[in-house]
Coordinates of C-alpha atoms in Angstrom, one line a residue:
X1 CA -22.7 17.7 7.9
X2 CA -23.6 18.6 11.5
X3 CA -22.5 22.3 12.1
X4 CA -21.0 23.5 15.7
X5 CA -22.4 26.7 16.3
X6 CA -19.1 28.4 18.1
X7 CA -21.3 31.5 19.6
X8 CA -23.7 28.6 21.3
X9 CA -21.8 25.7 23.1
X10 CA -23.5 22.4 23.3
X11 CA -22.5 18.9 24.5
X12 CA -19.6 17.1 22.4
X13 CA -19.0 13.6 23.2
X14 CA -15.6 12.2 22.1
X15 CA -14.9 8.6 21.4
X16 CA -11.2 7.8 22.2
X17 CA -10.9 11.2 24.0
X18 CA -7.3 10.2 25.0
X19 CA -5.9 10.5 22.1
X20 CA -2.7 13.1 21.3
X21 CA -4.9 15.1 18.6
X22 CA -8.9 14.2 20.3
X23 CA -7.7 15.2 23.7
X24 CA -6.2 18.9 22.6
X25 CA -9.1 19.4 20.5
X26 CA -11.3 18.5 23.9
X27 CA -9.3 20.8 25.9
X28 CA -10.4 23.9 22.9
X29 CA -13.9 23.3 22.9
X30 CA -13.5 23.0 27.1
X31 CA -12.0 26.4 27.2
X32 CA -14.7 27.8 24.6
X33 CA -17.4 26.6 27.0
X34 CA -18.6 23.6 25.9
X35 CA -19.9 20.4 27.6
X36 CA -17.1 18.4 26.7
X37 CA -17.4 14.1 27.8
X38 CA -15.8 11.3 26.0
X39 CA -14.6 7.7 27.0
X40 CA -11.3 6.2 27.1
X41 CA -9.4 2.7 27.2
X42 CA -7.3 3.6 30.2
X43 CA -6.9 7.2 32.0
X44 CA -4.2 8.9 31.1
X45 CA -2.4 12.1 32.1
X46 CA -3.9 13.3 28.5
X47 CA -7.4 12.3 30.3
X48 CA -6.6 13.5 34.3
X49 CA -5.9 16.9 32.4
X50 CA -9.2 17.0 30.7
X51 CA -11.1 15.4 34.2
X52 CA -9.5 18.5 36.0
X53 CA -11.3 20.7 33.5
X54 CA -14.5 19.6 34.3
X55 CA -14.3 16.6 31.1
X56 CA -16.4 13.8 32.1
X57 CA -14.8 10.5 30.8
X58 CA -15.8 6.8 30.9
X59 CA -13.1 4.7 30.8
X60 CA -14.4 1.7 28.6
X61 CA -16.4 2.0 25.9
X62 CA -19.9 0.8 26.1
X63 CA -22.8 1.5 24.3
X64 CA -24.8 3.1 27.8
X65 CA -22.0 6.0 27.8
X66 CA -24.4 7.2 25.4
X67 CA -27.5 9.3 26.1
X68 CA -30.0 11.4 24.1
X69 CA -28.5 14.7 25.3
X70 CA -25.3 14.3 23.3
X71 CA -25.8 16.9 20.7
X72 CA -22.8 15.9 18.3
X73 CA -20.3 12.7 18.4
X74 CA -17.3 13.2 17.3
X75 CA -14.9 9.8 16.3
X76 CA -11.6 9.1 14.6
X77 CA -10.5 6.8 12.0
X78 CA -9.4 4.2 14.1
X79 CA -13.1 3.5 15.3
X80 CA -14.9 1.0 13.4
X81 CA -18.7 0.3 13.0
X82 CA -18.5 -2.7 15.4
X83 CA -17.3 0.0 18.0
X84 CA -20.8 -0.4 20.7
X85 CA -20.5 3.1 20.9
X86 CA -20.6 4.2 17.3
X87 CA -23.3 1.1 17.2
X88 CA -25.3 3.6 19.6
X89 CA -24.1 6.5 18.2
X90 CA -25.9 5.4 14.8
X91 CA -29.3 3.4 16.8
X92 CA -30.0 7.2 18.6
X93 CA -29.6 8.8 15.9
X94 CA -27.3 11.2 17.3
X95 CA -25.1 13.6 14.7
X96 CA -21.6 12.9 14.0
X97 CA -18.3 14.4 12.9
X98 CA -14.8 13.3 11.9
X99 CA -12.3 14.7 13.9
X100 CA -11.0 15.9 11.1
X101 CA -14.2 17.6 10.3
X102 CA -14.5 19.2 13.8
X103 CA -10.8 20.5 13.4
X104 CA -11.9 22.1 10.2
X105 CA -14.5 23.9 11.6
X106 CA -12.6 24.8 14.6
X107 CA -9.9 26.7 11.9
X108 CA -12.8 28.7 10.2
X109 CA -13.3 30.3 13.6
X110 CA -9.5 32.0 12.9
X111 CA -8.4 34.3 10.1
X112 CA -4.9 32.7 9.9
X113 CA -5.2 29.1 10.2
X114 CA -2.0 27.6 9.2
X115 CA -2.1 23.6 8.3
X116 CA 1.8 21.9 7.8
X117 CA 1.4 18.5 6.0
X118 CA 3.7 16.0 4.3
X119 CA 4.7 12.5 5.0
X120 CA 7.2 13.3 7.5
X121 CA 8.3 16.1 9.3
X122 CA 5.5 17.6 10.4
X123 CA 5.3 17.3 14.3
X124 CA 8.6 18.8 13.8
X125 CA 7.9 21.3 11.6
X126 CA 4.9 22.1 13.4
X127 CA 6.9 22.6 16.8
X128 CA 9.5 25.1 15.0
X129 CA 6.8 27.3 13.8
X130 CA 5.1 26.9 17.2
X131 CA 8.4 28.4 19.1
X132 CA 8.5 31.0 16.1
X133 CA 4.8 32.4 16.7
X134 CA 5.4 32.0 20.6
X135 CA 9.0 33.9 20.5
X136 CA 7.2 37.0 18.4
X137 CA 4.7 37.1 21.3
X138 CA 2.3 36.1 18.4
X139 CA -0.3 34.4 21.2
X140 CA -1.1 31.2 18.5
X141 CA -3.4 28.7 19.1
X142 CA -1.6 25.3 18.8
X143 CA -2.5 21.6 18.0
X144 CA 0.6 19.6 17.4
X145 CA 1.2 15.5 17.1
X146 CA 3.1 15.6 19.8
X147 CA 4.4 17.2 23.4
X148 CA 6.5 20.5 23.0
X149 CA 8.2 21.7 25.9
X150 CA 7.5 25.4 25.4
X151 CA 3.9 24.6 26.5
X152 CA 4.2 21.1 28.7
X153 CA 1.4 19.7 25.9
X154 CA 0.8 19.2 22.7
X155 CA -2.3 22.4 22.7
X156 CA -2.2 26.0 23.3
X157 CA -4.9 27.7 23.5
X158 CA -4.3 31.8 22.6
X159 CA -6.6 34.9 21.9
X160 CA -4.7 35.8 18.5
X161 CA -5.9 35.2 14.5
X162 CA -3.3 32.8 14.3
X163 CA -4.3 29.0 14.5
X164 CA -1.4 26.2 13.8
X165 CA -2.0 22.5 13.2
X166 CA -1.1 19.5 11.2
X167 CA -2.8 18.4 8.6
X168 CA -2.5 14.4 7.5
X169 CA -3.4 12.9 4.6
X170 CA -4.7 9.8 5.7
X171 CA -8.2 8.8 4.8
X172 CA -7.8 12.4 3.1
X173 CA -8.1 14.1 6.5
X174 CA -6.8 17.0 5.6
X175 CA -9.3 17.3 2.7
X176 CA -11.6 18.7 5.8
X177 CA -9.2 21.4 6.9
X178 CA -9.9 25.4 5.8
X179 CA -6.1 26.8 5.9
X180 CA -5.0 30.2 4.6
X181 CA -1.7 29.0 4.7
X182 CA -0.4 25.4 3.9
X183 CA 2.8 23.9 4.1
X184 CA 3.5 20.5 2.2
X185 CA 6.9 19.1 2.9
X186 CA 7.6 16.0 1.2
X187 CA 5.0 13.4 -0.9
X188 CA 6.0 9.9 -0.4
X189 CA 4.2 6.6 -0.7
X190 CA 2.5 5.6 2.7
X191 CA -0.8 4.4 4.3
X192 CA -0.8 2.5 1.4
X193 CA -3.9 0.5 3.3
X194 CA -6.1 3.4 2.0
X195 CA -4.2 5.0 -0.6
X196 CA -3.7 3.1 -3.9
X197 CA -0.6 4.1 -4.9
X198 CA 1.7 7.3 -5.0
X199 CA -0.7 8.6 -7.8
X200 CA -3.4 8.7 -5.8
X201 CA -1.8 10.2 -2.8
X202 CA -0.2 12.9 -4.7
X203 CA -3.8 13.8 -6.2
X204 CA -4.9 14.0 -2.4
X205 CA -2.4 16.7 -1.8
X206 CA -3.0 18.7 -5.2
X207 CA -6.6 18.7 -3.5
X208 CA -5.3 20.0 0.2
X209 CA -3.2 22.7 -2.0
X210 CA -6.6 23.6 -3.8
X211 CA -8.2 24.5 -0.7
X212 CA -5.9 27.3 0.4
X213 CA -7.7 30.8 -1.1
X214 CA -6.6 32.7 -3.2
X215 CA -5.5 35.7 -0.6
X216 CA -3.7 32.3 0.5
X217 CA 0.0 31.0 0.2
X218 CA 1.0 27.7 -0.5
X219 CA 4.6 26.9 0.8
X220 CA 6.0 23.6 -0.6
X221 CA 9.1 21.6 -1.3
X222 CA 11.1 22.2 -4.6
X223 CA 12.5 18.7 -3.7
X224 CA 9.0 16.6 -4.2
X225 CA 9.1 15.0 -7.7
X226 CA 7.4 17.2 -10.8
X227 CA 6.3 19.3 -7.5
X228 CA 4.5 21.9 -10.3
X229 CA 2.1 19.1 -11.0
X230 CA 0.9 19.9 -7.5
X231 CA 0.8 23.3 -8.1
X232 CA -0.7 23.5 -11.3
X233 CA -4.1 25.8 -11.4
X234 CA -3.9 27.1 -8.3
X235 CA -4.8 30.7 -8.2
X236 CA -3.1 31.6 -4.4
X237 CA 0.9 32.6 -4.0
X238 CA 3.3 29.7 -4.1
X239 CA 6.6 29.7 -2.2
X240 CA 9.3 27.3 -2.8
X241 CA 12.3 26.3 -1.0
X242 CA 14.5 23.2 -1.7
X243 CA 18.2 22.0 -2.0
X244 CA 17.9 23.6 -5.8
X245 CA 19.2 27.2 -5.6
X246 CA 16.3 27.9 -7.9
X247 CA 13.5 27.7 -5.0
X248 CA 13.0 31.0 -3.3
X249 CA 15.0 29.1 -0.4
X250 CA 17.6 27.3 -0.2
X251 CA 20.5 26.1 1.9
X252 CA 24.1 25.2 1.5
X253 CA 27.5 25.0 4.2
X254 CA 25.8 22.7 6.4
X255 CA 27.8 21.1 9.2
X256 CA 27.3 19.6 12.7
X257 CA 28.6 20.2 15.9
X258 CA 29.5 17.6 18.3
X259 CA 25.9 16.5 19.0
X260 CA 25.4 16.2 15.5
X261 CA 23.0 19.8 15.3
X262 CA 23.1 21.4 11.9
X263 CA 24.6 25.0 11.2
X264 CA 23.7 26.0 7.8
X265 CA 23.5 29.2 5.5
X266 CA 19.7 29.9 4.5
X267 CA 19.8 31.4 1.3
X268 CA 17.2 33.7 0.0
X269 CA 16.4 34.4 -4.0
X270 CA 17.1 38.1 -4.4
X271 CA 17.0 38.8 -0.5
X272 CA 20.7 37.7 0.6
X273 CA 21.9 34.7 2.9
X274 CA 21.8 34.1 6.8
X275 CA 23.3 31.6 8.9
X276 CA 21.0 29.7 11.2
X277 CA 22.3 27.2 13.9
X278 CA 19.5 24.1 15.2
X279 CA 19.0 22.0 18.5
X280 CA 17.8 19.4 16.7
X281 CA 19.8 17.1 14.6
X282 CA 20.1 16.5 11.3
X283 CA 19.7 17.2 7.5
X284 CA 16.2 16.5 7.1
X285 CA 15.6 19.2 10.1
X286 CA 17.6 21.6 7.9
X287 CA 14.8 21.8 5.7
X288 CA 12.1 21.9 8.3
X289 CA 13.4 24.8 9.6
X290 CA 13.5 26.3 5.9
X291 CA 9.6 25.6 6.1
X292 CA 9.7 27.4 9.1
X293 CA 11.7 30.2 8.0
X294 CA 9.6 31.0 4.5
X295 CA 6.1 31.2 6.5
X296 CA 8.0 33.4 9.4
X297 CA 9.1 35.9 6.3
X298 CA 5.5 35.4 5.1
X299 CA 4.4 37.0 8.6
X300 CA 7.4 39.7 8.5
X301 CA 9.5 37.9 11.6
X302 CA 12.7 39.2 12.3
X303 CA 15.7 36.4 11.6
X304 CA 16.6 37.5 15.4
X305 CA 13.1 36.0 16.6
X306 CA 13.6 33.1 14.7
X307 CA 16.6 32.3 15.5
X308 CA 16.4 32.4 19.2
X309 CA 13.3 30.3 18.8
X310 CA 15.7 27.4 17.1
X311 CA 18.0 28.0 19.9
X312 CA 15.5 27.2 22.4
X313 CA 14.1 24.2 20.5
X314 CA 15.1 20.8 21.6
X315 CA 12.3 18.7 19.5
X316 CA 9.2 17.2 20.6
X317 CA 8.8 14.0 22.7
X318 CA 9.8 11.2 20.9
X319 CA 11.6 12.5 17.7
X320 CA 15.3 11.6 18.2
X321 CA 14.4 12.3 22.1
X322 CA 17.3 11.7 24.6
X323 CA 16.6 9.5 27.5
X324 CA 19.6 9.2 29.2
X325 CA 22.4 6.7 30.2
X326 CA 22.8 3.3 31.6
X327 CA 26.6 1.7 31.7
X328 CA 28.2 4.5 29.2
X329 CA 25.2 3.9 26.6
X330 CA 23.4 6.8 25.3
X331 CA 19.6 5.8 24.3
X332 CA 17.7 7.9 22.3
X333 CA 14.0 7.3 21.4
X334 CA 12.5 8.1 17.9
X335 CA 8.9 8.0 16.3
X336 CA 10.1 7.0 12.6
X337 CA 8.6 4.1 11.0
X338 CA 8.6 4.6 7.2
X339 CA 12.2 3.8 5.3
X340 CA 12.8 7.7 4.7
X341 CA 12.1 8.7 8.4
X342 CA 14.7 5.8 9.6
X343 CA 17.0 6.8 7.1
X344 CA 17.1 10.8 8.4
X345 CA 17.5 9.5 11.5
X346 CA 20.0 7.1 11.7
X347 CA 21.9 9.7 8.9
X348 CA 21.7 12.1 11.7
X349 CA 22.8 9.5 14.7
X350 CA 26.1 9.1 12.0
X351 CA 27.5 12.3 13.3
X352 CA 26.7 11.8 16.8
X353 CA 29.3 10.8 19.0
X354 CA 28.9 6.8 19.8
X355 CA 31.4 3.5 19.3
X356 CA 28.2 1.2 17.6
X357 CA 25.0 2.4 16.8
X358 CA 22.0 -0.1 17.8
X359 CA 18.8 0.6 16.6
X360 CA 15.6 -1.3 18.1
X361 CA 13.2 -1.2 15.6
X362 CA 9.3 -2.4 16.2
X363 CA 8.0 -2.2 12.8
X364 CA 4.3 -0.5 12.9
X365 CA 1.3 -1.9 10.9
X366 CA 1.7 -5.4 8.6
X367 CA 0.6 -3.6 5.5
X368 CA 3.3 -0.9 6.4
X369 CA 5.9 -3.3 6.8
X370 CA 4.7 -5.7 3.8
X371 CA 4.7 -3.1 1.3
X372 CA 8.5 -1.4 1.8
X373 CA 10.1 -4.8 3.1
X374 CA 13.4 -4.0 0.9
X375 CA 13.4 -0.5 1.9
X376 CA 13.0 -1.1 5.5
X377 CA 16.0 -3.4 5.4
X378 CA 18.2 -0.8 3.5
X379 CA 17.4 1.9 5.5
X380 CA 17.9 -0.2 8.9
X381 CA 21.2 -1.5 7.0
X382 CA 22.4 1.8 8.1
X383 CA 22.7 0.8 12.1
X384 CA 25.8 -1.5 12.9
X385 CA 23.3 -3.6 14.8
X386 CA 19.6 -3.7 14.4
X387 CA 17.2 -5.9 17.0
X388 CA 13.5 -6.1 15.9
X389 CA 10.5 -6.6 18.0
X390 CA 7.1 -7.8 16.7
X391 CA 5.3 -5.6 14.4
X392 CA 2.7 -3.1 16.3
X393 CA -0.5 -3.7 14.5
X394 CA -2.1 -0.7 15.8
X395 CA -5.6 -0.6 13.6
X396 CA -4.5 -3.7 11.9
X397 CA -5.2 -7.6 12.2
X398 CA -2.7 -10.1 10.8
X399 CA -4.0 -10.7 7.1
X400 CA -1.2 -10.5 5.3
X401 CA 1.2 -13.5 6.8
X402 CA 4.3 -10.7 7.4
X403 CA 6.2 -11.0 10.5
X404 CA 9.7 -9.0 11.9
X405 CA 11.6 -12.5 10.7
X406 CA 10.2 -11.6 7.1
X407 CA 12.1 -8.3 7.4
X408 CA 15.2 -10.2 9.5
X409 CA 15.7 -12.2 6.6
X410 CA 15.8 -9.2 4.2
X411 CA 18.0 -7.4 6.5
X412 CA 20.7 -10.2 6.7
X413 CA 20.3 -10.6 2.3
X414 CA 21.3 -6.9 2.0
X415 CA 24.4 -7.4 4.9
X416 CA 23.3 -6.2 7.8
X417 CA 23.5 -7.1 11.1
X418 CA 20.0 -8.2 12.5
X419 CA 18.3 -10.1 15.1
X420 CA 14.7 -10.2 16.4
X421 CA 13.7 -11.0 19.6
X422 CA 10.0 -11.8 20.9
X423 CA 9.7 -9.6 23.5
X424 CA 10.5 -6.4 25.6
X425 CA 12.0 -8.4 28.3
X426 CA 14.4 -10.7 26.1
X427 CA 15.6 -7.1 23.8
X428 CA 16.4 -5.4 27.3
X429 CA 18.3 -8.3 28.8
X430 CA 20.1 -8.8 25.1
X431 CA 20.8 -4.7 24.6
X432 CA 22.1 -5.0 28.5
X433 CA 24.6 -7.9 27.6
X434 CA 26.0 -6.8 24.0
X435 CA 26.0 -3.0 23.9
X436 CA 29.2 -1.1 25.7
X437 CA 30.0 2.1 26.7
X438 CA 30.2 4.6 24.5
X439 CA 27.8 2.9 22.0
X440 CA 24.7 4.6 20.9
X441 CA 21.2 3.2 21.1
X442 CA 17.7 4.1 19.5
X443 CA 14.7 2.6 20.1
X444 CA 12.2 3.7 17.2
X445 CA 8.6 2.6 15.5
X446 CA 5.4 4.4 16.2
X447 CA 4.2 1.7 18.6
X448 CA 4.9 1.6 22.6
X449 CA 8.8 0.6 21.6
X450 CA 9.8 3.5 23.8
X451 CA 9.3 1.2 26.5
X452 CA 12.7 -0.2 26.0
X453 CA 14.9 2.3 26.6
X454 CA 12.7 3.5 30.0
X455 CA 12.8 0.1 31.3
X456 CA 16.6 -0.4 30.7
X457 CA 17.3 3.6 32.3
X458 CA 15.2 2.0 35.4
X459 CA 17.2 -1.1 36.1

């Protein structure tokens, strides 16, 4: 594997440079002194930002963006070997790296790099730790999955040991990462188009937990299923925390205000109880924050810090993200698109104040959606009305012959209340003649659905 040489900078070319994670990990090297260039789809303001630091991006990829004085290429998942300029990448012979690889070697340059993984949750989990670290004037570096307010971006760049990212498991990303401390927060079947089953992808994560040393600590959920197997023969500290009053955390009292954010009692084994009140709604963000809270007791935090860090967090762009009004209906925007995350949402949008809860739902990837079909329609069941769009491929093609009227259908067997419309332009005209005032509306997949709920606050 091609090593970066932090104490020399050279020329890193990144393919997809616009990317959420590619573009804040462009901005580091930038900072660090490196020739940083890349190419694009489309700008951006992710790419304008990275232009106005001197980047140098193409916008289209073509082989001839390419030349010989590239010293390392760095690509993601979602590039294939048909891409021309991975085809060119390979005929000059030019070195490569992952980006998970180049984020890897980025962390050994810190000595606390902390890495937050799970199937869900960690954007989120991410961003709570970020406003911890930033309220203790800890000066973290930061590379989170999506915008957080406190820093207008989704990197921050600081002179301190302490280095914060997410870590996902697909295509065993994470596998690449060096973290002194490592969060795991649920382990749930997904990406099931490179994992084999929920074997396989809990073997992944017993690997990411092997990685952290054994100066190290592990934190992890009491909740995941025979979570010990996970555990087992690893030689760093393990913290646990959990709805069992066994885990060294754990939580009970929770209740909701009138915006449906969670006050709940955090409850410490041997070291007492503490109430903690969050700006983001929600049980499943109950036990975020306990992430949050064990690895700010890990650093010796004060509860005060913390707690005026939660107060000050509002959640990252597009997890249950207000957008505003249009006739008396509230829209809210949210990235979930696996059956658990649409449950913990929709759970949470129970106890916010609304007449009918609509949910518009663009399911993301066909072998996604093909492979929890009943459990997306039970956990959409949830919303009194449910519209779908079509089904975001993203890195997929249709193989699979699953469409949105596949998961209608299941939605109308298990009772709900489902219809699916083609397009952007028939769901906004639809939402604008069938939803009232006071009802509540959530637009939600991983895919460009947010584009609903901004078109409808513009009309």
């Amino acid at each position: 594997m091609y090593k970066i040489d932090f104490h020399h900078p050279c020329h890193i070319y990144f393919i997809g440079i616009g990317g959420i994670s590619m573009s804040g990990l462009a901005e580091i090297l930038l900072e660090e002194g490196f020739q940083v260039s890349g190419s694009d789809i489309s700008p951006s303001p992710l790419t304008e930002s990275l232009e106005k630091n001197h980047a140098v991006i193409f916008y289209g990829q073509k082989a001839s963006n390419l030349t010989k004085d590239i010293d390392v290429v760095v690509y993601t998942s979602a590039i294939h070997p048909d891409n021309p300029e991975y085809a060119a990448m390979k005929e000059l012979r030019l070195p490569s790296l992952t980006r998970a690889e180049l984020l890897g070697q980025m962390m050994q340059n810190y000595e606390m790099p902390i890495a937050v993984s799970g199937t869900h949750g960690k954007t989120t989990t991410t961003s709570m730790i970020s406003e911890i670290l930033l309220e203790g004037n800890y000066d973290p570096t930061l590379s989170i999955g999506g915008i957080l307010k406190a820093i207008s971006g989704n990197i921050r760049i600081g002179k301190s040991k302490y280095f914060v990212t997410e870590a996902c498991e697909y295509t065993n990303s994470f596998l690449s990462f060096f973290p002194k401390i490592g969060i795991i927060l649920n382990i749930e079947e997904d990406h099931l188009d490179f994992f084999k089953d929920i074997q396989d992808i809990r073997n992944s994560f017993h690997q990411f937990a092997a990685l952290i040393p054994e100066d190290g600590t592990l934190i992890i959920s009491s909740d995941i299923i025979h979570y010990k197997e996970i555990t087992k023969g690893l030689k760093c500290r393990i913290i646990t925390y959990g709805s069992s009053p066994d885990s060294d955390y754990s939580c009970s009292g929770i209740r909701y205000d009138d915006l449906a954010h969670p006050t709940f009692l955090l409850n410490r084994k041997g070291g007492g109880s503490q109430t903690f009140s969050l700006m983001v709604p929600g049980e499943h963000n109950v036990y975020n924050a306990m992430a949050a809270i064990a690895l700010a007791d890990l650093l010796n935090i004060d509860d005060s810090i913390i707690q005026k860090a939660f107060s000050g967090f509002s959640g990252t762009d597009r997890r249950y993200e207000y957008k505003g009004k249009i006739n008396g209906i509230s829209i809210i925007d949210d990235y979930a698109h696996h059956p658990t995350e649409i449950t913990a949402t929709l759970k949470a949008a129970a106890n916010y104040p609304h007449k009918s809860l609509w949910c518009v739902f663009q399911p993301h990837t066909y072998t996604r959606t093909k492979a929890f079909l009943p459990e997306f329609a039970k956990a959409l069941s949830l919303a009194d009305h449910v519209i779908l769009a079509d089904i975001y491929a993203a890195r997929e093609t249709d193989t699979l012959g699953i469409s949105s009227k596949d998961l209608q259908e299941e939605i109308l067997r298990a009772g709900g209340q489902c219809i699916y419309l083609p397009s952007f332009e028939a769901i906004e005209k639809f939402v604008l003649e069938n939803c009232i005032n006071g009802d509540l509306l959530i637009t939600m997949g991983a895919g460009d659905v947010v584009k609903v709920g901004e078109k409808l606050l513009q009309k």
